[in-house]
Amino acid sequence: MIDTKHVNRLRAITGKENVLTSKEEMVAYSYDGTQMWSHQPDVVIFPTNATEISETLKYANENGIPVTPRGGGTNVSGGSIPIRGGIVLCTTKMNRIIEINKTNLNATVEPGVILQDFQDALAKQGLFFPPDPQSYSGCTMGGVVAENSGGPSCLKYGVTKQYVLGLEVALADGKIVKLGGLTPKNRTGYELMMLFTGSEGTLGIITKITLRLLPVPKANQTVLAIFRDPAVAGETVTSIIASSILPSKVEFMDKWTFNKFRGIIPDAILDTSEVILLIQVDGLPQTVAAEVQQVVTITKKTAREVRVAADAKEAEKYWQARRAHFSDIHSQAHDIINEDVSVPRDKIADFIRLSQEAAKRYDVPISFAGHVGDGNFHPAVLTDSRNKEHYQRALKCVDEVIEIALKLGGVISGEHGIGLEKARFLKKAMDPTAIEIMKKIKDLLDPKHTLNPGKIWEEG
Amino acid sequence: MKTDTKYTEIEKFKDALDSCTKCGFCMAGCPVYREEKKESSVARGKIMLIRALLDGEVEVTDEMAEQLNRCTLCMTCAQNCPAGTQVPTVITAARADKVKRRGVPFPYNIVFRWLLPRRRLFGWTIRLASWFQRIFLPKTEGTLRHLSFFLSALGKSRHIPQIAPKFLRESVPEVNKPPEGVKVKFTVGYFTGCMTDFVFPELGQKIISFLTKNGVEVIIPRGQGCCGALVFLGAGDFATGRKMADTNVKAFKDLDYIITDCATCASSMKDYVKFLADTEARKKAYTAYAGKIKDITEFLVDVVKLPASAYHVAPEFKGKTVTWHEPCHLGRYLGVKEQPRKILKSLKDIKFVEMPDADRCCGMAGTFSIYFYDLSQKIAEKKAESISSTGADIVVTDCPGCQIQLMDTLKRLKMPQEVRHIMELVE
Ligand SMILES: Cc1cc2nc3c(=O)[nH]c(=O)nc-3n(C[C@H](O)[C@H](O)[C@H](O)COP(=O)(O)OP(=O)(O)OC[C@H]3O[C@@H](n4cnc5c(N)ncnc54)[C@H](O)[C@@H]3O)c2cc1C
Ligand code: SF4
Ligand code: SF4
């Protein structure tokens, strides 16, 4: 339990109404989007400006109290779980969009802005921020930067780090530092902003973000194609890209989501297929029409059935089904172990085949969905943690799936980050010298390890 | 004692409780979360708290009771939820388990348990309150008055319309036949709801006159009571709710259609079977009852199938710009979305403008706005912004509860728009 004097100090810093301590509220801050991890904080605070964050960090640092930053709490790696208790510093009340500048194609926001609210505000001005983590209706801009998030659109548009122009960060000792600026080109010193982008709240708390924007493409269209063989689906993606088309999204779904397509695709085909690909192209209307034609011609050679969504409403139906993948499999198992590996595109078919073989050996169900365009996959093993023996087999299978990805030249996390969930794989996945450098950076910026302790490379 | 038998109402919806994957898709849309920005306000947080309740991790403390009440049951979360988790259902069940342990606090217990179920007594009390209102309080801002006396338990200096000098049931007969020369095509029972009966009787009269003119015979069974929404959905008092449900089922037993002008009454009565059916007989009766209920716009468009030419705008509204607020209970609960818009579009002499986020909750939610008036007003202010952006003169809706909330908000913000029920526009 945290000393009352600390709580009183936090109340003095952020105001009484912005400090929570009741048992009920602590329960509500004990989890995130992860399935297996949970730990309650001692206190939750909602600062409303950078100075309050700075004063909190300074006080926590002096008194050795752990501080776990949190935005929407939608991450799926345990990153925002206060595994050592202490303070959860939640940014959701810092939710102002400070500026949207159409001329300079940039925007400055506070960290607690919900991604969907940001996109809605941008859309009104014909602009967009391309990274589109599928958790957009809950995740915050601070979380998006701290996780260096991506989404389906990243095939064409890249991930968050490609859009960060400037950051303001409160460091563990309370100092506030401004990094980067407002311009897309900036060659002044080391790229320190990048150190904080993707740092999962372990090096500092992001208090302000300046992002590069793009104009919204004038048109887009979605093509659905269904295949019997995952390998053939993978090769088809390669053929599309080899034909000089770069779709904005190519997403992969397996059988577990097929129910959502009943009534759209004949049952006879669904029942004998393995994979659905959703392919979106965007750009000028003429280009989109021509490219869709080309995509259809290529996919028709290999797919069992190809559909072009008649309108935005039908397209949204397809994408909704994609977004529901996780809940679809969740409804069929007590627990899910969801991975986030990324493999080179030409290894996708091998990856799926080898992973399926592993699942068969361990006798556990496995499902795949992902951003196949960029090789980022979410294999999910279905299990039941109440059945110890099954759960152990599932864990072993996941270990092997990760080994497979690494052997194929892939990485253990494409977009979800390491947090608590993947920490045990880090040694296998990273050069020991690189881990050594990370530790030194951590020691330099947060020598007392009060910021988000227990995450990434530290033993939980 | 094994903990999992402690919360019998929640247990009935255990599948819904278990289906949440903690994905957070419910966050941006939740009106309460948007204001409070804390996890315990949003569907995911409520689900996790209720799971903690079942696990014995937390108890039904004052705080827990408050967290359960802090939800408008607007259904937006369920609509956005990829897992289809019926959060409002789980919360309602949890409220019932809470009441079983702690009862309903004073003075709400008096109102919910004694007044609402007794239609005549409730009417007299309201009448009494309105006399006091007239004697002791100056009239404020047109026809709206600051609420006083026992009703002040229900609202903090809220602007509410005056209690009608003559209630609907006192001013119309039980059986209302179509005028001479118009053939009876349908016979319906009209569930008038407390608001139309006590506060907006002219609305009831308009509806009766429109229906009869179009060949619908309207019966107003005298035995009907309050729908019970505040009691069983809001306060979680299922035992009293059951009595109210039985009263209504009995009152309408000989009729094939039950029409309402209040989306909340309609959807709450359809929910009798989900929450209150404790015996096979009740299950059967409530299911049959639910099947008969139609919202007025749904009845006109889907059942009577009136042509566009049958709708005329009342003279006082000619030339006005009108926007539409879609009540949660109408759109998300009853799935009635197109019907009222179809009616509005057939009115030639008005300009109909769709407002942004027309289906976003107005924050009324019965007991919610009583318990958390300030929060409810903050939610309503978002609605006011939408209304204002359309440039409309009038905002119409299909729920007297929403109407009262919008009237109060617009008055408070000194906005000029009028608030009306959609059926006040047509004749
Ligand atoms: C259903 C679902 C789908 C998802 N889809 C995707 C996807 O397509 N692509 C993808 O990349 N991710 C995805 N995610 C993961 C997650 O939503 C993203 O990582 C998201 O960006 C996290 O944002 P958040 O605000 O919820 O952050 P949180 O979960 O609150 O925090 C994430 C991490 O960032 C840190 N943090 C938060 N705010 C700050 C700050 N201001 N300063 C410093 N550190 C901070 C936290 O300490 C934590 O380590 C998905 C998650 C779910 C549940
Ligand atoms: S959207 Fe549904 S599944 Fe996701 S957190 Fe909310 S209630 Fe749970
Ligand atoms: S019903 Fe409405 S207020 Fe309640 S949790 Fe769901 S979205 Fe929020």
PDB file of C-alpha atoms in Angstrom, chain A residues 20 22-25 27-29 31-35 40 46 70 72-73 92-93 95 114 116-117 134-135 137-138 324 326-327 330, chain B residues 18-28 33-34 36-40 44-45 48-49 52 57-59 61 63-64 67 82-83:
ATOM      1  CA  LEU A  20      -8.461   7.884  -7.585  1.00  0.00           C
ATOM      2  CA  SER A  22     -10.829   3.301  -4.219  1.00  0.00           C
ATOM      3  CA  LYS A  23     -10.651  -0.448  -4.539  1.00  0.00           C
ATOM      4  CA  GLU A  24     -13.171  -0.377  -7.394  1.00  0.00           C
ATOM      5  CA  GLU A  25     -11.188   2.126  -9.418  1.00  0.00           C
ATOM      6  CA  VAL A  27      -9.681  -2.948 -10.250  1.00  0.00           C
ATOM      7  CA  ALA A  28     -10.560  -0.923 -13.345  1.00  0.00           C
ATOM      8  CA  TYR A  29      -6.892  -0.038 -13.863  1.00  0.00           C
ATOM      9  CA  TYR A  31      -5.746  -4.691 -16.893  1.00  0.00           C
ATOM     10  CA  ASP A  32      -5.319  -3.688 -20.506  1.00  0.00           C
ATOM     11  CA  GLY A  33      -6.142  -5.458 -23.777  1.00  0.00           C
ATOM     12  CA  THR A  34      -3.933  -8.415 -22.777  1.00  0.00           C
ATOM     13  CA  GLN A  35      -5.600 -11.617 -21.656  1.00  0.00           C
ATOM     14  CA  GLN A  40      -3.667  -3.258  -9.414  1.00  0.00           C
ATOM     15  CA  PHE A  46      -5.183  12.157 -14.345  1.00  0.00           C
ATOM     16  CA  ARG A  70      -1.426   4.772 -19.580  1.00  0.00           C
ATOM     17  CA  GLY A  72      -6.551   4.045 -23.501  1.00  0.00           C
ATOM     18  CA  GLY A  73      -5.186   0.816 -22.032  1.00  0.00           C
ATOM     19  CA  THR A  92      -7.038  10.645 -20.973  1.00  0.00           C
ATOM     20  CA  LYS A  93      -7.906  14.070 -19.568  1.00  0.00           C
ATOM     21  CA  ASN A  95      -7.272  15.389 -24.813  1.00  0.00           C
ATOM     22  CA  ILE A 114      -8.505   9.287 -28.894  1.00  0.00           C
ATOM     23  CA  GLN A 116     -10.815   8.153 -33.740  1.00  0.00           C
ATOM     24  CA  ASP A 117     -11.559  11.686 -32.516  1.00  0.00           C
ATOM     25  CA  GLN A 134      -7.633  -1.355 -35.260  1.00  0.00           C
ATOM     26  CA  SER A 135      -8.165  -0.250 -31.685  1.00  0.00           C
ATOM     27  CA  SER A 137     -11.915   3.869 -30.953  1.00  0.00           C
ATOM     28  CA  GLY A 138     -10.097   3.436 -27.649  1.00  0.00           C
ATOM     29  CA  ALA A 324     -14.049  -8.854 -35.330  1.00  0.00           C
ATOM     30  CA  PHE A 326     -10.250 -11.537 -32.343  1.00  0.00           C
ATOM     31  CA  SER A 327     -13.679 -11.627 -30.738  1.00  0.00           C
ATOM     32  CA  HIS A 330     -12.392 -15.479 -28.388  1.00  0.00           C
TER      33      HIS A 330
ATOM     34  CA  ASP B  18     -17.741 -13.659 -20.333  1.00  0.00           C
ATOM     35  CA  SER B  19     -17.893 -12.576 -23.961  1.00  0.00           C
ATOM     36  CA  CYS B  20     -16.039  -9.286 -23.451  1.00  0.00           C
ATOM     37  CA  THR B  21     -12.473  -9.505 -24.789  1.00  0.00           C
ATOM     38  CA  LYS B  22     -11.373  -6.149 -23.292  1.00  0.00           C
ATOM     39  CA  CYS B  23     -10.709  -4.788 -26.777  1.00  0.00           C
ATOM     40  CA  GLY B  24     -11.780  -1.238 -25.933  1.00  0.00           C
ATOM     41  CA  PHE B  25     -13.894  -0.681 -29.060  1.00  0.00           C
ATOM     42  CA  CYS B  26     -16.627   0.639 -26.766  1.00  0.00           C
ATOM     43  CA  MET B  27     -14.656   3.644 -25.567  1.00  0.00           C
ATOM     44  CA  ALA B  28     -15.030   6.450 -28.108  1.00  0.00           C
ATOM     45  CA  TYR B  33     -16.697   7.825 -20.797  1.00  0.00           C
ATOM     46  CA  ARG B  34     -16.455  10.808 -23.108  1.00  0.00           C
ATOM     47  CA  GLU B  36     -15.412  11.309 -17.351  1.00  0.00           C
ATOM     48  CA  LYS B  37     -12.471   9.748 -19.167  1.00  0.00           C
ATOM     49  CA  LYS B  38     -12.024   7.014 -16.621  1.00  0.00           C
ATOM     50  CA  GLU B  39     -12.134   3.290 -17.096  1.00  0.00           C
ATOM     51  CA  SER B  40     -14.906   2.552 -14.579  1.00  0.00           C
ATOM     52  CA  ARG B  44     -15.221  -2.565 -20.505  1.00  0.00           C
ATOM     53  CA  GLY B  45     -14.631  -1.192 -17.002  1.00  0.00           C
ATOM     54  CA  MET B  48     -14.501  -5.994 -15.342  1.00  0.00           C
ATOM     55  CA  LEU B  49     -16.012  -4.608 -12.132  1.00  0.00           C
ATOM     56  CA  ALA B  52     -14.653  -8.761  -9.882  1.00  0.00           C
ATOM     57  CA  GLU B  57     -12.730  -9.328  -5.301  1.00  0.00           C
ATOM     58  CA  VAL B  58     -15.113  -6.434  -4.595  1.00  0.00           C
ATOM     59  CA  GLU B  59     -18.435  -6.143  -2.785  1.00  0.00           C
ATOM     60  CA  THR B  61     -20.193  -1.019  -1.668  1.00  0.00           C
ATOM     61  CA  GLU B  63     -19.012   3.122  -4.685  1.00  0.00           C
ATOM     62  CA  MET B  64     -19.842  -0.044  -6.586  1.00  0.00           C
ATOM     63  CA  GLN B  67     -20.529   2.759 -10.681  1.00  0.00           C
ATOM     64  CA  PRO B  82     -17.277  -6.871 -32.095  1.00  0.00           C
ATOM     65  CA  ALA B  83     -18.045  -9.569 -29.526  1.00  0.00           C
TER      66      ALA B  83
END
